[in-house]
Short mmCIF file of C-alpha atoms and ligand atoms in Angstrom, two decimals:
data_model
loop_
_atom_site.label_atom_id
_atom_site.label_comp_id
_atom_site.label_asym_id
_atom_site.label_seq_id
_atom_site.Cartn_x
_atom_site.Cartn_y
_atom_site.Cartn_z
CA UNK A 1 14.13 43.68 76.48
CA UNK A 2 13.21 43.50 79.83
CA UNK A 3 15.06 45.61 82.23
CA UNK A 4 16.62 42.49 84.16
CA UNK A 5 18.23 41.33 81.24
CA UNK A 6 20.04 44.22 80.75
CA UNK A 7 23.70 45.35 81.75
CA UNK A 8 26.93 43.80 81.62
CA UNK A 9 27.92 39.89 82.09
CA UNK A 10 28.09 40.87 86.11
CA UNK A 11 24.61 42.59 86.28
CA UNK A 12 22.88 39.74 84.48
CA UNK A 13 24.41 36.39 86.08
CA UNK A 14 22.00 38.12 88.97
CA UNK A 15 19.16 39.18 87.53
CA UNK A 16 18.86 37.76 83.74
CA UNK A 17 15.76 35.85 83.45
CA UNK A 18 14.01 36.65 87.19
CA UNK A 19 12.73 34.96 89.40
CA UNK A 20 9.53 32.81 89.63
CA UNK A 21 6.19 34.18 91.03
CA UNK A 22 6.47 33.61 94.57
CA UNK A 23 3.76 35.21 97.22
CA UNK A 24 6.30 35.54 99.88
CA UNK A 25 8.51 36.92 97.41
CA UNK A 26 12.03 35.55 98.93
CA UNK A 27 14.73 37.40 97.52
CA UNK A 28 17.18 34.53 96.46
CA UNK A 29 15.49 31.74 93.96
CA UNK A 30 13.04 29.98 95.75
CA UNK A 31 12.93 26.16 96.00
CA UNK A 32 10.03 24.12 94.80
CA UNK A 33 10.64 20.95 95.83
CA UNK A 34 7.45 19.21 94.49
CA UNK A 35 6.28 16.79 92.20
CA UNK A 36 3.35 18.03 91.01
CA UNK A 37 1.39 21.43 90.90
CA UNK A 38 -2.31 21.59 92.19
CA UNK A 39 -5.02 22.17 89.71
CA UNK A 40 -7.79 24.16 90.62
CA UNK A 41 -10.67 22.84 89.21
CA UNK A 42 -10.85 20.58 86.42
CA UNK A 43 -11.14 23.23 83.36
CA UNK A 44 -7.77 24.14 84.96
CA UNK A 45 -6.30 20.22 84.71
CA UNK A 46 -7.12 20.08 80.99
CA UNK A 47 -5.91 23.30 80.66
CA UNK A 48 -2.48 22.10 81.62
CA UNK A 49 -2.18 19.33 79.39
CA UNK A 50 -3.36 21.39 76.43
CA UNK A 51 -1.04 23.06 73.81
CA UNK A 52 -1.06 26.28 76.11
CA UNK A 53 -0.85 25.22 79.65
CA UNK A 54 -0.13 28.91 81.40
CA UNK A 55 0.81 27.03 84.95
CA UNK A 56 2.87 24.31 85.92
CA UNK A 57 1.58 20.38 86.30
CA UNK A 58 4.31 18.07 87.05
CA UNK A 59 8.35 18.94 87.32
CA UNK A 60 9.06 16.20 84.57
CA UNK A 61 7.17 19.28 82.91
CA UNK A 62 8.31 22.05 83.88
CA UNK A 63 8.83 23.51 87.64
CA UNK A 64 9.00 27.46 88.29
CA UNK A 65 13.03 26.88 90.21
CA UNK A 66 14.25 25.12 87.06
CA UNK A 67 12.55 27.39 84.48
CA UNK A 68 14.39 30.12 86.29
CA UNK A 69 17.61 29.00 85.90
CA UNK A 70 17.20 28.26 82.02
CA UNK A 71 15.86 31.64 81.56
CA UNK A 72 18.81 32.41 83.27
CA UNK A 73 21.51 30.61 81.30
CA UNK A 74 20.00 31.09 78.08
CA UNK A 75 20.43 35.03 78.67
CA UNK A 76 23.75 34.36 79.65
CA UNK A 77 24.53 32.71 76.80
CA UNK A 78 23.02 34.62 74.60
CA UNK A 79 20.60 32.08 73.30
CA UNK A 80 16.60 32.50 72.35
CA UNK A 81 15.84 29.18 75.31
CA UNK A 82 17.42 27.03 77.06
CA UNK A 83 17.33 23.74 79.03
CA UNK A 84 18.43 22.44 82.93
CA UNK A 85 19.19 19.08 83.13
CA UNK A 86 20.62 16.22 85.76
CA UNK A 87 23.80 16.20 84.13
CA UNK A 88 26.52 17.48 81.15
CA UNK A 89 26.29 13.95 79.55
CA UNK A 90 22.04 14.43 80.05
CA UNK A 91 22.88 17.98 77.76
CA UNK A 92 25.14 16.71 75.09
CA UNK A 93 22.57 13.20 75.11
CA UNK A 94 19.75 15.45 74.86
CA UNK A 95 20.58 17.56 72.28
CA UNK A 96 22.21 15.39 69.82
CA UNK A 97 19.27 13.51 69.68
CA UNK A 98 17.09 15.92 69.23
CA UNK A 99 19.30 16.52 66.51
CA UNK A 100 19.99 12.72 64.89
CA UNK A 101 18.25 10.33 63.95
CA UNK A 102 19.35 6.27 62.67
CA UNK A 103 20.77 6.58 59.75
CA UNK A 104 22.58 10.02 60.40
CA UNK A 105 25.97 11.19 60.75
CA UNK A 106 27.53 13.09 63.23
CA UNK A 107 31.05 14.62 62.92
CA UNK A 108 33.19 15.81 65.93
CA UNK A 109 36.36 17.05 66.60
CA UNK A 110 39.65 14.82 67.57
CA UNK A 111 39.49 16.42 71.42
CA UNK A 112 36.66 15.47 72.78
CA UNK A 113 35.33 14.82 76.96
CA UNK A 114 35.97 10.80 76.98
CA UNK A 115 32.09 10.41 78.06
CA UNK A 116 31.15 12.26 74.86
CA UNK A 117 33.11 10.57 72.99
CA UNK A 118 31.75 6.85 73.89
CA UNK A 119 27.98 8.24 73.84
CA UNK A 120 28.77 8.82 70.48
CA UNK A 121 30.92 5.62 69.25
CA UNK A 122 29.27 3.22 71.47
CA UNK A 123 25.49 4.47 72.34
CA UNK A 124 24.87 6.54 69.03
CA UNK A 125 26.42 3.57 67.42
CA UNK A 126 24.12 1.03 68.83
CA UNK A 127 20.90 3.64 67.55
CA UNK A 128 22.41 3.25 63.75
CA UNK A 129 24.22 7.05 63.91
CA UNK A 130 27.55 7.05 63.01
CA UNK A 131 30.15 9.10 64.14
CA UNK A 132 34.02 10.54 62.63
CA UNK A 133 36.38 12.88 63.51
CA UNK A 134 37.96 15.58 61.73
CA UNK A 135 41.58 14.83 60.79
CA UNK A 136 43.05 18.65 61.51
CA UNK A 137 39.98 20.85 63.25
CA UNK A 138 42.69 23.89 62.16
CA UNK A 139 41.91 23.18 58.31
CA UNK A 140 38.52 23.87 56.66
CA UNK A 141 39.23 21.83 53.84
CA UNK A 142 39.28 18.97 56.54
CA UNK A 143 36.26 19.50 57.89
CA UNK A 144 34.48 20.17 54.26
CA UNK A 145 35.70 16.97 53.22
CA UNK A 146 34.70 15.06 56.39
CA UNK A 147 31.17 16.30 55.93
CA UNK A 148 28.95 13.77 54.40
CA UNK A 149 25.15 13.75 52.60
CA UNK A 150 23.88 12.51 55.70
CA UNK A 151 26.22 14.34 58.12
CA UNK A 152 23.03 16.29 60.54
CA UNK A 153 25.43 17.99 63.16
CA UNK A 154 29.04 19.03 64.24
CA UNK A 155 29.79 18.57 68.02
CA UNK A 156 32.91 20.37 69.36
CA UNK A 157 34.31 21.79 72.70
CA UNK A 158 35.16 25.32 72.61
CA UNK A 159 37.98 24.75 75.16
CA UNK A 160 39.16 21.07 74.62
CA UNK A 161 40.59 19.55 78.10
CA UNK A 162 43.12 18.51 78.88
CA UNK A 163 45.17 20.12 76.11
CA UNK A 164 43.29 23.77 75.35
CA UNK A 165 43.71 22.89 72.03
CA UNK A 166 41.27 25.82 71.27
CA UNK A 167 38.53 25.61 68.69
CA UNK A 168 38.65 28.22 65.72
CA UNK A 169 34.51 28.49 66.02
CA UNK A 170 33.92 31.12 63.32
CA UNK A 171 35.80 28.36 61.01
CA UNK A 172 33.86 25.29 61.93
CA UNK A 173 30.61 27.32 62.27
CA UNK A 174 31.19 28.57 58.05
CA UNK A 175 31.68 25.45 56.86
CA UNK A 176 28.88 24.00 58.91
CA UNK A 177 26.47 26.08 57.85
CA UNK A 178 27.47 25.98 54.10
CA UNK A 179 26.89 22.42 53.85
CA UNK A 180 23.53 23.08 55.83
CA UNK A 181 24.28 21.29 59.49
CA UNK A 182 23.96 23.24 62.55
CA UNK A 183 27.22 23.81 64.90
CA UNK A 184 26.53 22.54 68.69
CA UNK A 185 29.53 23.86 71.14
CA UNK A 186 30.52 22.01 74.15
CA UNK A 187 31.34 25.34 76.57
CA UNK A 188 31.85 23.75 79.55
CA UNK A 189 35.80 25.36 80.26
CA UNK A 190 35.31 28.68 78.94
CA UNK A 191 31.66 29.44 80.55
CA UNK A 192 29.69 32.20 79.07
CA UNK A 193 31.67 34.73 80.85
CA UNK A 194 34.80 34.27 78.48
CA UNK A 195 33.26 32.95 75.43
CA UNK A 196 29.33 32.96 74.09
CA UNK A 197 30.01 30.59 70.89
CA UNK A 198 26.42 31.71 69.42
CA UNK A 199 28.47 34.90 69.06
CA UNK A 200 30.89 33.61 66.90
CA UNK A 201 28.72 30.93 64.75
CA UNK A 202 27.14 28.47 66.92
CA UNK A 203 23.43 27.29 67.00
CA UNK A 204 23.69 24.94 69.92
CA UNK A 205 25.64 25.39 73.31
CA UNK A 206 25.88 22.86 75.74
CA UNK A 207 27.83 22.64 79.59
CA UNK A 208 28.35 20.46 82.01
CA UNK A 209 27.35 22.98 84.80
CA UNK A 210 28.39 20.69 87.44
CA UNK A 211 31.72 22.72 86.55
CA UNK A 212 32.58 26.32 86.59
CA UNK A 213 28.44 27.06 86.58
CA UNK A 214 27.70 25.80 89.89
CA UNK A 215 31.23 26.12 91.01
CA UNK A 216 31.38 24.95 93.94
CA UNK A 217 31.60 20.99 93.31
CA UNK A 218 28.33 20.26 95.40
CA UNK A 219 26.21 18.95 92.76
CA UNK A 220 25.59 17.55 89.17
CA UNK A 221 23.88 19.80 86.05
CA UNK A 222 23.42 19.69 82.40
CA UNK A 223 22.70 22.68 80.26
CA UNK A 224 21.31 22.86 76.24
CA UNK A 225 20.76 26.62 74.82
CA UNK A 226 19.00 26.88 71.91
CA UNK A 227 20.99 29.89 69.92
CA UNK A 228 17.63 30.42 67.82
CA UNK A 229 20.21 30.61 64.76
CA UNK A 230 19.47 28.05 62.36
CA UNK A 231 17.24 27.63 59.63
CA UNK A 232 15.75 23.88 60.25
CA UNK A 233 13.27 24.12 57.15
CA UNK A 234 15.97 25.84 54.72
CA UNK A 235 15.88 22.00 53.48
CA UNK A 236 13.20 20.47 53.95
CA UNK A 237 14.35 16.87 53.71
CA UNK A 238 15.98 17.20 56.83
CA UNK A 239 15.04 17.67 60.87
CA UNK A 240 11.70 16.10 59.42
CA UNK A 241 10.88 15.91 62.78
CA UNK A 242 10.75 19.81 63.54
CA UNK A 243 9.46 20.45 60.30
CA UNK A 244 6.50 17.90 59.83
CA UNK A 245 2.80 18.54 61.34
CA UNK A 246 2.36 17.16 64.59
CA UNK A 247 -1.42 16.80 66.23
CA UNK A 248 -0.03 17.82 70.29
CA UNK A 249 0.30 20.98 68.35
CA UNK A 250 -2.91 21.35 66.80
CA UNK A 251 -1.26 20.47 63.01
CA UNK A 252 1.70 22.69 63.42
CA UNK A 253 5.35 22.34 63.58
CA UNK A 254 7.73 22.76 65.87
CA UNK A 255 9.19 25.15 63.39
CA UNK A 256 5.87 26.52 63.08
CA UNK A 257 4.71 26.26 66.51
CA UNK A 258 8.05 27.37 68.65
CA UNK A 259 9.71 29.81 65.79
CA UNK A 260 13.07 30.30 66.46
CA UNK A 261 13.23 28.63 69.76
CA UNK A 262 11.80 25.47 67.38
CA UNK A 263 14.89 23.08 68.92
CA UNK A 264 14.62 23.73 72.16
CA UNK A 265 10.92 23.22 72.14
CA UNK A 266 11.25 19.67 70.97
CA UNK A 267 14.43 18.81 72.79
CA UNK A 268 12.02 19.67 76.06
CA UNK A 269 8.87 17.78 75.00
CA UNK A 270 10.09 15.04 73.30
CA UNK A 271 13.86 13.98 74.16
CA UNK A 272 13.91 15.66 77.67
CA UNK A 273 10.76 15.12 78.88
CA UNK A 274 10.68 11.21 77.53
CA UNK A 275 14.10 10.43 78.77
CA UNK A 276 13.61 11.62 81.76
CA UNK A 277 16.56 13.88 83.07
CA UNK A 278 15.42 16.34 84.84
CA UNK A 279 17.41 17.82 87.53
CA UNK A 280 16.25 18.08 91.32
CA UNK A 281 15.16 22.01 91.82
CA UNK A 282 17.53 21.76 95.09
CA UNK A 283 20.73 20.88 92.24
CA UNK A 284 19.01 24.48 90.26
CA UNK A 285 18.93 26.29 93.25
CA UNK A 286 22.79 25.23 93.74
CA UNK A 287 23.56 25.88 90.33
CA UNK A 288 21.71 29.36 90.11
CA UNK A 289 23.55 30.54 93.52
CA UNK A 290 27.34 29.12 91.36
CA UNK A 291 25.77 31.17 88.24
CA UNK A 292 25.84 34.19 90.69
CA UNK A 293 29.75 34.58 91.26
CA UNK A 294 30.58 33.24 88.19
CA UNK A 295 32.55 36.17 86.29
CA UNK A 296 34.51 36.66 89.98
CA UNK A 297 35.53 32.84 90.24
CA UNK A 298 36.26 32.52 86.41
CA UNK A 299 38.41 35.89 86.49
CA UNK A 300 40.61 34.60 89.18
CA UNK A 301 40.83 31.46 88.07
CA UNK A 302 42.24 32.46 84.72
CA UNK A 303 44.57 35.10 86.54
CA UNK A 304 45.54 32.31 88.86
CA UNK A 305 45.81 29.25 86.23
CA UNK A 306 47.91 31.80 83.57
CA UNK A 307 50.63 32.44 86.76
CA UNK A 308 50.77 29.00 87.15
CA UNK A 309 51.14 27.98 83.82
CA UNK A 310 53.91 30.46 83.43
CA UNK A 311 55.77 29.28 87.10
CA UNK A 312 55.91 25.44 85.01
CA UNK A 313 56.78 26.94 82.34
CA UNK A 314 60.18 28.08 84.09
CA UNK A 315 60.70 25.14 85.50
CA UNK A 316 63.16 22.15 84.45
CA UNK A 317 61.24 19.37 85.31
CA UNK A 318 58.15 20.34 83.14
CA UNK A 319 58.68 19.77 79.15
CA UNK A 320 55.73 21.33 78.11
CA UNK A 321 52.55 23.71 79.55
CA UNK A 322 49.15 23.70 77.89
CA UNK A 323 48.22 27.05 78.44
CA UNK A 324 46.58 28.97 75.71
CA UNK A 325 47.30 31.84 77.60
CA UNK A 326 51.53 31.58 77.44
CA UNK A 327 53.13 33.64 74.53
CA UNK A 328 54.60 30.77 73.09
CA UNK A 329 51.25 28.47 72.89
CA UNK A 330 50.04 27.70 69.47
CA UNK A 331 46.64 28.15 70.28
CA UNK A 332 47.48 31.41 71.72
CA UNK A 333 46.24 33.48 68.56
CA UNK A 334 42.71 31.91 69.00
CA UNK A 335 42.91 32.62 72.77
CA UNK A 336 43.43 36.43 71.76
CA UNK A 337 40.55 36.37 69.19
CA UNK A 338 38.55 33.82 71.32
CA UNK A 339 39.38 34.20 75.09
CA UNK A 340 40.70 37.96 76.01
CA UNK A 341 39.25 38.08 78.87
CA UNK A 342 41.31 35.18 80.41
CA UNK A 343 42.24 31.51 79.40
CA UNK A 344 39.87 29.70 81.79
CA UNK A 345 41.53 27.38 84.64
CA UNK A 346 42.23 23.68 83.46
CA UNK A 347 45.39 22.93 81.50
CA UNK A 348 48.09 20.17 81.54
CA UNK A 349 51.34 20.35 81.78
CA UNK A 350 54.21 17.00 80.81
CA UNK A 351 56.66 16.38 83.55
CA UNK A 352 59.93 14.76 81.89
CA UNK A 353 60.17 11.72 84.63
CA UNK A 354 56.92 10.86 82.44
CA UNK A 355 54.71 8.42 84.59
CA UNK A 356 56.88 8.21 88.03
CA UNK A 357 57.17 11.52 88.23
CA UNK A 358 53.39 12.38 87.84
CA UNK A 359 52.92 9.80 90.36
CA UNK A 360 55.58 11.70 92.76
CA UNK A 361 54.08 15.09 92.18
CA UNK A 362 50.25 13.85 92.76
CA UNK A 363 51.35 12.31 95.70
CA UNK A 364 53.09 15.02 97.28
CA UNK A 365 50.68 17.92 96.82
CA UNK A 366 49.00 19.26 99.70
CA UNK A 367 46.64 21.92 98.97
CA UNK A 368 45.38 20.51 95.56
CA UNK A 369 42.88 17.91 95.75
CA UNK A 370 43.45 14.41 93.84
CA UNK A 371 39.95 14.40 92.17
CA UNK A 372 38.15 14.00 88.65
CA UNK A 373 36.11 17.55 89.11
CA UNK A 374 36.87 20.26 87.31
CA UNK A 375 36.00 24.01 87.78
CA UNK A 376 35.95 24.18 91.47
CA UNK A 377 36.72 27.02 93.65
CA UNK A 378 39.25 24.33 95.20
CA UNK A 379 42.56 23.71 93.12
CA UNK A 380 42.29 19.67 91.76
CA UNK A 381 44.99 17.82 90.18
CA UNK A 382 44.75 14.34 88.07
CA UNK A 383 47.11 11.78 85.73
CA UNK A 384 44.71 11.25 82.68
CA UNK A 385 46.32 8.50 81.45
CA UNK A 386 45.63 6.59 83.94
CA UNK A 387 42.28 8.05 84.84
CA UNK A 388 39.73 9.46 82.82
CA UNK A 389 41.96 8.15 79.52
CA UNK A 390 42.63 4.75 80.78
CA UNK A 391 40.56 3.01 78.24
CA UNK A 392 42.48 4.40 75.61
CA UNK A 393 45.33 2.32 73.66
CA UNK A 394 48.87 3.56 73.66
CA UNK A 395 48.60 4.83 70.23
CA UNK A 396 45.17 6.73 71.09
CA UNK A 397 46.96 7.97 73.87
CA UNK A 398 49.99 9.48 71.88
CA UNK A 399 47.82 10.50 68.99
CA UNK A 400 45.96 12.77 71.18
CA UNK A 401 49.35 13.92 73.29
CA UNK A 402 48.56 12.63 76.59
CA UNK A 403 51.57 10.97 77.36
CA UNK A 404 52.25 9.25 80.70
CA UNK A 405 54.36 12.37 82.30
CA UNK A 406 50.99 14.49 81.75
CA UNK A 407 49.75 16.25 84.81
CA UNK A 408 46.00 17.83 84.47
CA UNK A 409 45.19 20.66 86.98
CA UNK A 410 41.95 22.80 87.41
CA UNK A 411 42.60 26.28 89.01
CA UNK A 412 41.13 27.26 91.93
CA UNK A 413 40.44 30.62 93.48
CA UNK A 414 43.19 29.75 96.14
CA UNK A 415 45.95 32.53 96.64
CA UNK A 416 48.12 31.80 93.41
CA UNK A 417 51.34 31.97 96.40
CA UNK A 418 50.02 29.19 97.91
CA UNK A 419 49.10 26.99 94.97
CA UNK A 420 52.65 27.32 93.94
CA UNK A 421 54.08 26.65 97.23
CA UNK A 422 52.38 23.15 96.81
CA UNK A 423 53.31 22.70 93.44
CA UNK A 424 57.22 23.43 94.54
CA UNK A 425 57.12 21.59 97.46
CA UNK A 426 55.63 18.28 95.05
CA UNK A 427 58.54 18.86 92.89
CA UNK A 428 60.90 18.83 95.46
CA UNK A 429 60.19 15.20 96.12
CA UNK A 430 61.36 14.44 92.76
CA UNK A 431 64.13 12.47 92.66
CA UNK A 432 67.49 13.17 90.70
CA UNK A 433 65.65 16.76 88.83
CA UNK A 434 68.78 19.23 87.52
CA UNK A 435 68.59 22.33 89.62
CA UNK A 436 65.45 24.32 88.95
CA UNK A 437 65.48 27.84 87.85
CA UNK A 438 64.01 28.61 91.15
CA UNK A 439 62.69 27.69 94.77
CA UNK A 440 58.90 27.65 96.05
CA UNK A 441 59.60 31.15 97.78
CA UNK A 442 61.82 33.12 95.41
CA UNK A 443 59.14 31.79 92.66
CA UNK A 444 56.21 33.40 93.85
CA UNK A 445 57.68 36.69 93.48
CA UNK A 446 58.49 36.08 89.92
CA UNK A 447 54.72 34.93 89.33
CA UNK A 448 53.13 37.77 90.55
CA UNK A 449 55.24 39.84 88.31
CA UNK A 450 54.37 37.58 85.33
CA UNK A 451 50.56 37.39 86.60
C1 PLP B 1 33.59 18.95 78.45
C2 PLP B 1 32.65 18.10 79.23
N1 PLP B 1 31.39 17.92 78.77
C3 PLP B 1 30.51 17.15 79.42
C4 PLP B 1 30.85 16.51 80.61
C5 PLP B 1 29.85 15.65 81.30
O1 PLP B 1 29.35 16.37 82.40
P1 PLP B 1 28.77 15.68 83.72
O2 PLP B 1 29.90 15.08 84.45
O3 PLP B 1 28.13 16.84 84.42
O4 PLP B 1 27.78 14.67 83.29
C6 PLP B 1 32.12 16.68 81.13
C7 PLP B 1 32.51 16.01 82.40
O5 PLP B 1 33.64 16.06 82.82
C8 PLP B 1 33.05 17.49 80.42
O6 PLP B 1 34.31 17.65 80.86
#
């Protein structure tokens, strides 16, 4: 291993991966905002669109900012290679379809990101893949029964939003791999810092890293890591297309050709680079300098998000907090095994007015932003029902517990003081409440005890 890579989490959101070769050599990542890369001569031009380039041609291709970044992430992540793209949808696109094919199945979890969700039922759909949920992702009879002869992947999110419903990954990832289908991990709320799912089972991660990863809510980005962990020619009647001889590589396989890394080298050359997602290396640069602070924001946004949590908690206008941090959360055993390094930052919470009164407290906050981002330094707050659920029926609604008194909040790195100040001062423009337990002031005193 090389000596960047080593270290703890810290060290290597720094230094994992290096930097490109740059003659100036510029301490942060340099930008290369071009194109195209100059060939030097014509042996040098075929060169580059050969089966071993050695150089860069066009940024479709490949481009030295971008490939830093991967390296980067898929160190992080603890993955064998990994891919930058223009958005999360652009990951979780890309690497189901490297994955599926017409004809297949894919099989999800019942909490899933709304846009994943109608890729699947309404894009997939249109390509001939079909897609199901799991009736209870708890049970692993459920998910053994739910698996079909055709079933060629399980997609879920390690943290689920807006209800941290947590994922029990070891579980999903043993009954995956029994019936021979690879595990691919949505870790967009937990980040790498508080949970690598390749760790615990998974052979695919992929983020939305226009979240926590860039951090800063400047800019759109997509990751897929290739975990390096699954066996695509254990049956050979399957992933045909990573196991069957291809001429661009001179007769080989992918599995041949790219070994372990065998995914991500066809998710790059032939979904990625086809499609035609690739980010802008200003958006890696942005997302590399996020990557650099991102145990520091994540840490205090879980330390701020669990005082939070537990403020609502004590208060009598919220009916329920979902926090997989609080003692009493049912998910709270899989944060412990999962998550002990903190519970991440977005979580819901049900005010009893139900729809008036989310509309009250939305209205009335100050320091929270009303927005659809998540993971930003800045504190955000949003009614999903009416939002990013809207399209949902009444019955999909309940089914999944968002009711209409469901607040969604994303944790900045604010001081916790303040971000309950706001919170109290919203709730005190609720009309008719019973007394609650506490004011704004005499509140934050409490939380800091409980944080
Ligand atoms: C869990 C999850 N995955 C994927 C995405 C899609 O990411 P993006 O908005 O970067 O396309 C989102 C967006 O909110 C998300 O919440």
């Amino acid at each position: 291993m090389h000596e960047r890579d080593r270290g703890g989490f810290s060290t290597r959101q720094l230094h994992a991966g290096g930097a490109p070769d740059a003659p100036l050599q510029p301490r942060p990542l340099p930008i290369y905002a071009s194109a195209g890369f100059v060939f030097t001569d014509f042996d040098e031009a075929e060169r580059r669109f050969g089966p071993d380039p050695g150089g860069y041609s066009y940024s479709r291709v490949g481009n030295p900012t971008i490939d830093a970044v991967e390296r980067r992430l898929a160190a992080l992540e603890g993955g064998v290679d990994a891919l930058l793209l223009g958005s999360g949808q652009a990951a979780v696109g890309v690497a189901l379809l490297s994955l599926l094919e017409a004809g297949d199945h894919l099989l999800t979890a019942p909490s899933l990101y709304e846009g994943s969700r109608s890729l699947f039922t309404e894009n997939f759909g249109r390509l001939g893949i079909t897609t199901s949920e799991v009736a209870d992702p708890l049970d692993a009879d459920a998910w053994a029964r739910a698996i079909r002869p055709e079933t060629r992947a399980i997609f879920v999110e390690s943290i689920p939003n807006p209800r941290n419903d947590l994922t029990d990954l070891r579980l999903v990832a043993d009954v995956a791999h029994a019936h021979g289908v690879p595990l691919v991990v949505d870790n967009t709320f937990a980040t790498p810092y508080l949970l690598r799912p390749i760790e615990h089972g998974a052979d695919i991660v992929v983020h939305s890293a226009s979240k926590f990863l860039a951090g800063h809510g400047t800019v759109l980005g997509g990751v897929v890591v290739d975990g390096g962990t699954f066996d695509w020619a254990a049956r050979p009647d399957r992933y045909r297309h990573l196991t069957s001889p291809l001429a661009a590589l001179g007769g080989l396989s992918h599995v041949e050709a790219g070994g372990r890394a065998a995914l991500a080298a066809y998710a790059r050359a032939s979904i990625a680079l086809r499609l035609g997602p690739t980010p802008s290396p200003f958006n890696a640069f942005l997302i590399a300098q996020g990557i650099e602070t991102l145990s520091l924001r994540v840490q205090r946004q879980s330390e701020n998000a669990l005082a939070l949590a537990t403020w609502l908690a004590g208060r009598t206008e919220v009916a329920s907090v979902d926090y997989s941090g609080l003692s009493d959360s049912p998910f709270r055993g899989l944060a412990d095994r999962y998550l002990p390094d903190g519970q991440g930052s977005v979580f819901s919470f049900t005010l009893h007015g139900g729809r008036d009164a989310a509309r009250t407290v939305i209205d009335h906050v100050g320091l929270f932003t009303r927005m659809t981002n998540l993971g930003d330094v800045r504190s955000l707050i949003l009614h999903p029902a009416s939002t990013t659920h809207a399209q949902r029926s009444a019955e999909q609604l309940a089914a999944s517990g968002i009711g209409q008194g469901l607040v969604r909040i994303s944790v900045g790195i604010e001081d916790v003081a303040d971000l309950i100040a706001d919170l109290a001062s919203a709730f005190d423009a609720l009309p008719a409440r019973e007394p609650s337990t506490s004011t704004g002031a005499s509140v934050t005193a409490d939380v800091a005890v409980a944080a």
